[in-house]
Structure formats: structure tokens, C-alpha cells
mmCIF file of C-alpha atoms in Angstrom:
data_model
loop_
_atom_site.group_PDB
_atom_site.id
_atom_site.type_symbol
_atom_site.label_atom_id
_atom_site.label_comp_id
_atom_site.label_asym_id
_atom_site.label_seq_id
_atom_site.Cartn_x
_atom_site.Cartn_y
_atom_site.Cartn_z
ATOM 1 C CA UNK A 19 -96.612 -85.525 -114.166
ATOM 2 C CA UNK A 20 -97.233 -82.478 -111.964
ATOM 3 C CA UNK A 21 -93.803 -81.036 -111.928
ATOM 4 C CA UNK A 22 -93.717 -77.941 -114.079
ATOM 5 C CA UNK A 23 -90.878 -76.186 -116.011
ATOM 6 C CA UNK A 24 -90.848 -72.490 -116.781
ATOM 7 C CA UNK A 25 -89.219 -71.323 -119.872
ATOM 8 C CA UNK A 26 -89.084 -67.448 -119.704
ATOM 9 C CA UNK A 27 -87.463 -64.803 -121.788
ATOM 10 C CA UNK A 28 -86.831 -61.089 -122.514
ATOM 11 C CA UNK A 29 -86.908 -60.262 -126.199
ATOM 12 C CA UNK A 30 -86.866 -56.875 -127.792
ATOM 13 C CA UNK A 31 -87.671 -57.708 -131.498
ATOM 14 C CA UNK A 32 -88.897 -61.402 -131.086
ATOM 15 C CA UNK A 33 -85.763 -63.379 -132.034
ATOM 16 C CA UNK A 34 -85.060 -64.470 -128.392
ATOM 17 C CA UNK A 35 -88.711 -65.312 -127.992
ATOM 18 C CA UNK A 36 -88.425 -67.666 -130.903
ATOM 19 C CA UNK A 37 -85.426 -69.374 -129.416
ATOM 20 C CA UNK A 38 -87.293 -69.788 -126.104
ATOM 21 C CA UNK A 39 -90.238 -71.317 -128.087
ATOM 22 C CA UNK A 40 -87.885 -73.861 -129.623
ATOM 23 C CA UNK A 41 -86.472 -74.714 -126.208
ATOM 24 C CA UNK A 42 -89.927 -75.001 -124.731
ATOM 25 C CA UNK A 43 -91.058 -77.208 -127.625
ATOM 26 C CA UNK A 44 -88.134 -79.614 -127.185
ATOM 27 C CA UNK A 45 -88.766 -79.876 -123.448
ATOM 28 C CA UNK A 46 -92.525 -80.639 -124.081
ATOM 29 C CA UNK A 47 -91.721 -83.314 -126.745
ATOM 30 C CA UNK A 48 -89.578 -84.863 -124.044
ATOM 31 C CA UNK A 49 -92.637 -85.090 -121.837
ATOM 32 C CA UNK A 50 -92.140 -82.352 -119.540
ATOM 33 C CA UNK A 51 -94.909 -79.971 -118.472
ATOM 34 C CA UNK A 52 -93.761 -76.540 -119.703
ATOM 35 C CA UNK A 53 -95.049 -73.134 -119.478
ATOM 36 C CA UNK A 54 -93.550 -70.438 -121.895
ATOM 37 C CA UNK A 55 -93.877 -66.909 -120.719
ATOM 38 C CA UNK A 56 -92.139 -63.579 -121.223
ATOM 39 C CA UNK A 57 -90.429 -62.440 -118.087
ATOM 40 C CA UNK A 58 -92.652 -59.422 -117.673
ATOM 41 C CA UNK A 59 -95.704 -61.933 -117.408
ATOM 42 C CA UNK A 60 -94.362 -64.050 -114.672
ATOM 43 C CA UNK A 61 -95.602 -63.135 -111.178
ATOM 44 C CA UNK A 62 -94.784 -66.247 -109.144
ATOM 45 C CA UNK A 63 -92.184 -69.073 -109.432
ATOM 46 C CA UNK A 64 -93.595 -71.241 -106.648
ATOM 47 C CA UNK A 65 -95.262 -73.731 -108.915
ATOM 48 C CA UNK A 66 -92.062 -74.490 -110.973
ATOM 49 C CA UNK A 67 -89.476 -77.144 -110.349
ATOM 50 C CA UNK A 68 -86.924 -75.745 -112.694
ATOM 51 C CA UNK A 69 -86.477 -72.538 -114.815
ATOM 52 C CA UNK A 70 -84.971 -72.031 -118.231
ATOM 53 C CA UNK A 71 -84.449 -68.305 -118.837
ATOM 54 C CA UNK A 72 -82.885 -66.217 -121.535
ATOM 55 C CA UNK A 73 -82.455 -62.765 -122.750
ATOM 56 C CA UNK A 74 -81.363 -60.812 -125.853
ATOM 57 C CA UNK A 75 -77.897 -59.160 -125.449
ATOM 58 C CA UNK A 76 -77.490 -55.522 -126.214
ATOM 59 C CA UNK A 77 -73.989 -54.048 -125.809
ATOM 60 C CA UNK A 78 -73.072 -56.855 -123.445
ATOM 61 C CA UNK A 79 -76.061 -56.350 -121.409
ATOM 62 C CA UNK A 80 -79.221 -58.432 -120.805
ATOM 63 C CA UNK A 81 -82.599 -56.434 -121.382
ATOM 64 C CA UNK A 82 -83.928 -54.584 -118.334
ATOM 65 C CA UNK A 83 -86.814 -57.125 -117.878
ATOM 66 C CA UNK A 84 -84.250 -59.937 -117.545
ATOM 67 C CA UNK A 85 -82.079 -58.035 -115.079
ATOM 68 C CA UNK A 86 -85.153 -57.142 -113.056
ATOM 69 C CA UNK A 87 -86.313 -60.730 -113.119
ATOM 70 C CA UNK A 88 -82.841 -61.982 -111.887
ATOM 71 C CA UNK A 89 -82.935 -59.480 -108.996
ATOM 72 C CA UNK A 90 -86.546 -59.942 -108.007
ATOM 73 C CA UNK A 91 -86.345 -63.765 -107.942
ATOM 74 C CA UNK A 92 -82.650 -64.324 -106.916
ATOM 75 C CA UNK A 93 -83.366 -66.426 -103.788
ATOM 76 C CA UNK A 94 -85.900 -68.587 -105.652
ATOM 77 C CA UNK A 95 -83.723 -69.093 -108.610
ATOM 78 C CA UNK A 96 -80.791 -69.993 -106.365
ATOM 79 C CA UNK A 97 -82.901 -72.693 -104.785
ATOM 80 C CA UNK A 98 -83.923 -74.330 -108.068
ATOM 81 C CA UNK A 99 -82.254 -75.809 -111.121
ATOM 82 C CA UNK A 100 -81.800 -72.923 -113.534
ATOM 83 C CA UNK A 101 -80.417 -72.955 -117.148
ATOM 84 C CA UNK A 102 -79.671 -69.678 -118.799
ATOM 85 C CA UNK A 103 -79.298 -68.632 -122.379
ATOM 86 C CA UNK A 104 -78.421 -65.465 -124.230
ATOM 87 C CA UNK A 105 -78.966 -64.496 -127.847
ATOM 88 C CA UNK A 106 -77.598 -61.611 -129.791
ATOM 89 C CA UNK A 107 -74.189 -61.863 -131.359
ATOM 90 C CA UNK A 108 -74.538 -61.750 -135.250
ATOM 91 C CA UNK A 109 -72.059 -63.205 -137.668
ATOM 92 C CA UNK A 110 -70.302 -66.500 -138.255
ATOM 93 C CA UNK A 111 -68.270 -68.418 -135.745
ATOM 94 C CA UNK A 112 -68.419 -69.170 -132.105
ATOM 95 C CA UNK A 113 -70.719 -66.621 -130.363
ATOM 96 C CA UNK A 114 -68.688 -66.489 -127.190
ATOM 97 C CA UNK A 115 -65.561 -65.640 -129.263
ATOM 98 C CA UNK A 116 -67.491 -63.031 -131.292
ATOM 99 C CA UNK A 117 -68.329 -61.354 -127.898
ATOM 100 C CA UNK A 118 -64.598 -61.451 -126.823
ATOM 101 C CA UNK A 119 -65.194 -64.168 -124.207
ATOM 102 C CA UNK A 120 -68.385 -62.774 -122.844
ATOM 103 C CA UNK A 121 -70.311 -65.260 -120.938
ATOM 104 C CA UNK A 122 -72.377 -63.349 -118.378
ATOM 105 C CA UNK A 123 -74.412 -60.061 -118.646
ATOM 106 C CA UNK A 124 -72.335 -57.076 -117.867
ATOM 107 C CA UNK A 125 -72.898 -56.018 -114.247
ATOM 108 C CA UNK A 126 -74.753 -59.169 -113.365
ATOM 109 C CA UNK A 127 -71.883 -61.614 -112.999
ATOM 110 C CA UNK A 128 -71.980 -61.837 -109.256
ATOM 111 C CA UNK A 129 -75.791 -62.198 -109.232
ATOM 112 C CA UNK A 130 -75.623 -65.117 -111.776
ATOM 113 C CA UNK A 131 -72.753 -66.798 -109.782
ATOM 114 C CA UNK A 132 -75.018 -66.714 -106.764
ATOM 115 C CA UNK A 133 -77.900 -68.344 -108.674
ATOM 116 C CA UNK A 134 -75.412 -70.922 -109.769
ATOM 117 C CA UNK A 135 -77.070 -71.972 -113.074
ATOM 118 C CA UNK A 136 -76.580 -75.539 -114.338
ATOM 119 C CA UNK A 137 -75.442 -74.165 -117.769
ATOM 120 C CA UNK A 138 -75.325 -70.957 -119.660
ATOM 121 C CA UNK A 139 -75.542 -71.014 -123.418
ATOM 122 C CA UNK A 140 -74.823 -68.125 -125.843
ATOM 123 C CA UNK A 141 -76.642 -68.408 -129.159
ATOM 124 C CA UNK A 142 -76.295 -66.417 -132.332
ATOM 125 C CA UNK A 143 -79.094 -64.002 -132.796
ATOM 126 C CA UNK A 144 -81.013 -62.316 -135.599
ATOM 127 C CA UNK A 145 -80.405 -58.660 -136.786
ATOM 128 C CA UNK A 146 -82.922 -57.427 -139.148
ATOM 129 C CA UNK A 147 -82.762 -53.684 -139.815
ATOM 130 C CA UNK A 148 -86.391 -53.599 -140.825
ATOM 131 C CA UNK A 149 -87.339 -54.419 -137.281
ATOM 132 C CA UNK A 150 -85.051 -51.838 -135.671
ATOM 133 C CA UNK A 151 -85.606 -48.210 -134.768
ATOM 134 C CA UNK A 152 -83.592 -45.391 -136.360
ATOM 135 C CA UNK A 153 -81.059 -45.215 -133.444
ATOM 136 C CA UNK A 154 -80.479 -48.931 -133.548
ATOM 137 C CA UNK A 155 -79.971 -48.848 -137.381
ATOM 138 C CA UNK A 156 -77.445 -46.104 -136.905
ATOM 139 C CA UNK A 157 -75.501 -48.083 -134.328
ATOM 140 C CA UNK A 158 -75.330 -51.249 -136.371
ATOM 141 C CA UNK A 159 -74.248 -49.356 -139.378
ATOM 142 C CA UNK A 160 -71.436 -47.657 -137.365
ATOM 143 C CA UNK A 161 -70.230 -50.737 -135.820
ATOM 144 C CA UNK A 162 -70.594 -52.608 -139.081
ATOM 145 C CA UNK A 163 -72.548 -55.432 -137.358
ATOM 146 C CA UNK A 164 -73.418 -58.368 -139.683
ATOM 147 C CA UNK A 165 -77.069 -58.215 -140.616
ATOM 148 C CA UNK A 166 -79.268 -61.321 -140.977
ATOM 149 C CA UNK A 167 -80.555 -64.484 -139.105
ATOM 150 C CA UNK A 168 -77.554 -66.312 -137.614
ATOM 151 C CA UNK A 169 -79.489 -68.474 -135.190
ATOM 152 C CA UNK A 170 -78.355 -72.079 -135.278
ATOM 153 C CA UNK A 171 -81.527 -73.992 -134.589
ATOM 154 C CA UNK A 172 -79.713 -77.276 -134.544
ATOM 155 C CA UNK A 173 -77.467 -76.027 -131.698
ATOM 156 C CA UNK A 174 -80.480 -74.596 -129.755
ATOM 157 C CA UNK A 175 -82.271 -77.932 -130.153
ATOM 158 C CA UNK A 176 -79.208 -79.945 -129.113
ATOM 159 C CA UNK A 177 -78.789 -77.708 -125.986
ATOM 160 C CA UNK A 178 -82.500 -77.993 -125.083
ATOM 161 C CA UNK A 179 -82.343 -81.835 -125.545
ATOM 162 C CA UNK A 180 -79.460 -81.757 -122.980
ATOM 163 C CA UNK A 181 -81.409 -79.773 -120.664
ATOM 164 C CA UNK A 182 -84.405 -82.014 -121.058
ATOM 165 C CA UNK A 183 -82.291 -85.157 -120.356
ATOM 166 C CA UNK A 184 -80.930 -83.647 -117.232
ATOM 167 C CA UNK A 185 -84.448 -82.768 -116.083
ATOM 168 C CA UNK A 186 -85.863 -86.190 -116.921
ATOM 169 C CA UNK A 187 -83.199 -87.980 -114.925
ATOM 170 C CA UNK A 188 -84.012 -85.798 -111.901
ATOM 171 C CA UNK A 189 -87.778 -86.213 -112.183
ATOM 172 C CA UNK A 190 -87.323 -89.850 -111.006
ATOM 173 C CA UNK A 191 -86.146 -88.464 -107.758
ATOM 174 C CA UNK A 192 -88.358 -86.782 -105.075
ATOM 175 C CA UNK A 193 -87.559 -83.351 -106.552
ATOM 176 C CA UNK A 194 -84.924 -81.383 -108.304
ATOM 177 C CA UNK A 195 -81.872 -80.096 -106.321
ATOM 178 C CA UNK A 196 -80.498 -76.676 -106.845
ATOM 179 C CA UNK A 197 -77.013 -77.904 -107.455
ATOM 180 C CA UNK A 198 -75.510 -80.932 -109.020
#
């Protein structure tokens, strides 16, 4: 199978990278040819049939590397099947509810709509004060953010399996199409 899938991510302290790794592993187990790369290491999308990309969320925003990636590759992303994920809210409950209905990175809503992703998942994140700088520790203390690893690996795996199933069904056609 020569059709390649890119799983790419922007991660500040490694938690989003671990989610991307899990997604990549699920896609690979399903027989897809997957490359896993941080966004700042991606220089060309021409060899990829589909892209799964994600970023950590900080104060409602994706990381700068992710925003730069969206802008740089907007036309290419809009022409391929794309799945997006975000990680970041800590605590119990629905991550979208914890973020007051947040679905898209602040200031990037129009750009993401133009890209027209197949799906966009929001996963719980991990907040470990030992991995944070002084300013970040002061902020989480000030806003009383829940500390701990709140990632739901079963949910991440389930979402990735759905992505894999959709990709596999389309691999039997000539190529992916950008929209369903």
C-alpha cells in the first residue's frame, strides 16, 4: 500500500505528542502507512493522502506551530481529508463543556472551516506542575486548574479507530476525496 497518512502535532510538554503517538499506532495497526511528525518538522504534504493533526490548547488557542501549519498548508489541507484534535482541558467531564463549548482554536475558526475537516475531537489533557515553568504554575494556581493526567486513552483509541475505518473504506477507491 503506497498511500501515506501523516499524523502531526504541536505539543508544549509532551502530552499532545503522546496522544498523537496513540492515534498513529491505531492507524498503523489497521494497516495504514503512517508517518508521525511534530508540525515543525513537516516540510511537504505532497506525499500524503490524508492528514490527522492536533495541538495542545492554551487559553483557548492552539500552539503557534499549529497555527503556522494551518496557515502555511491551508490550500493543501483543504484538498485532502483532514481530521483535527485538540488536547488540553483538565478535570472531569466532557472536555467541550469544560471549555464552555469551545470547538475551534480562537482566531482560527474561519481558517478551519475553509479546510473543512472530517472531524474535530477535543480530548482531555495532562497538567503536571513539575513540567511547567514558573509563570505557567502561577497561572494554574490562580485559575485553580485541576492538576493531573486526565487523558482518556479509550476515547482517543476509539476516535482513532473511527478515523482508520473511514480511511480504509476510502483506500479501496482511486484516492481520498477532500469532502464526504
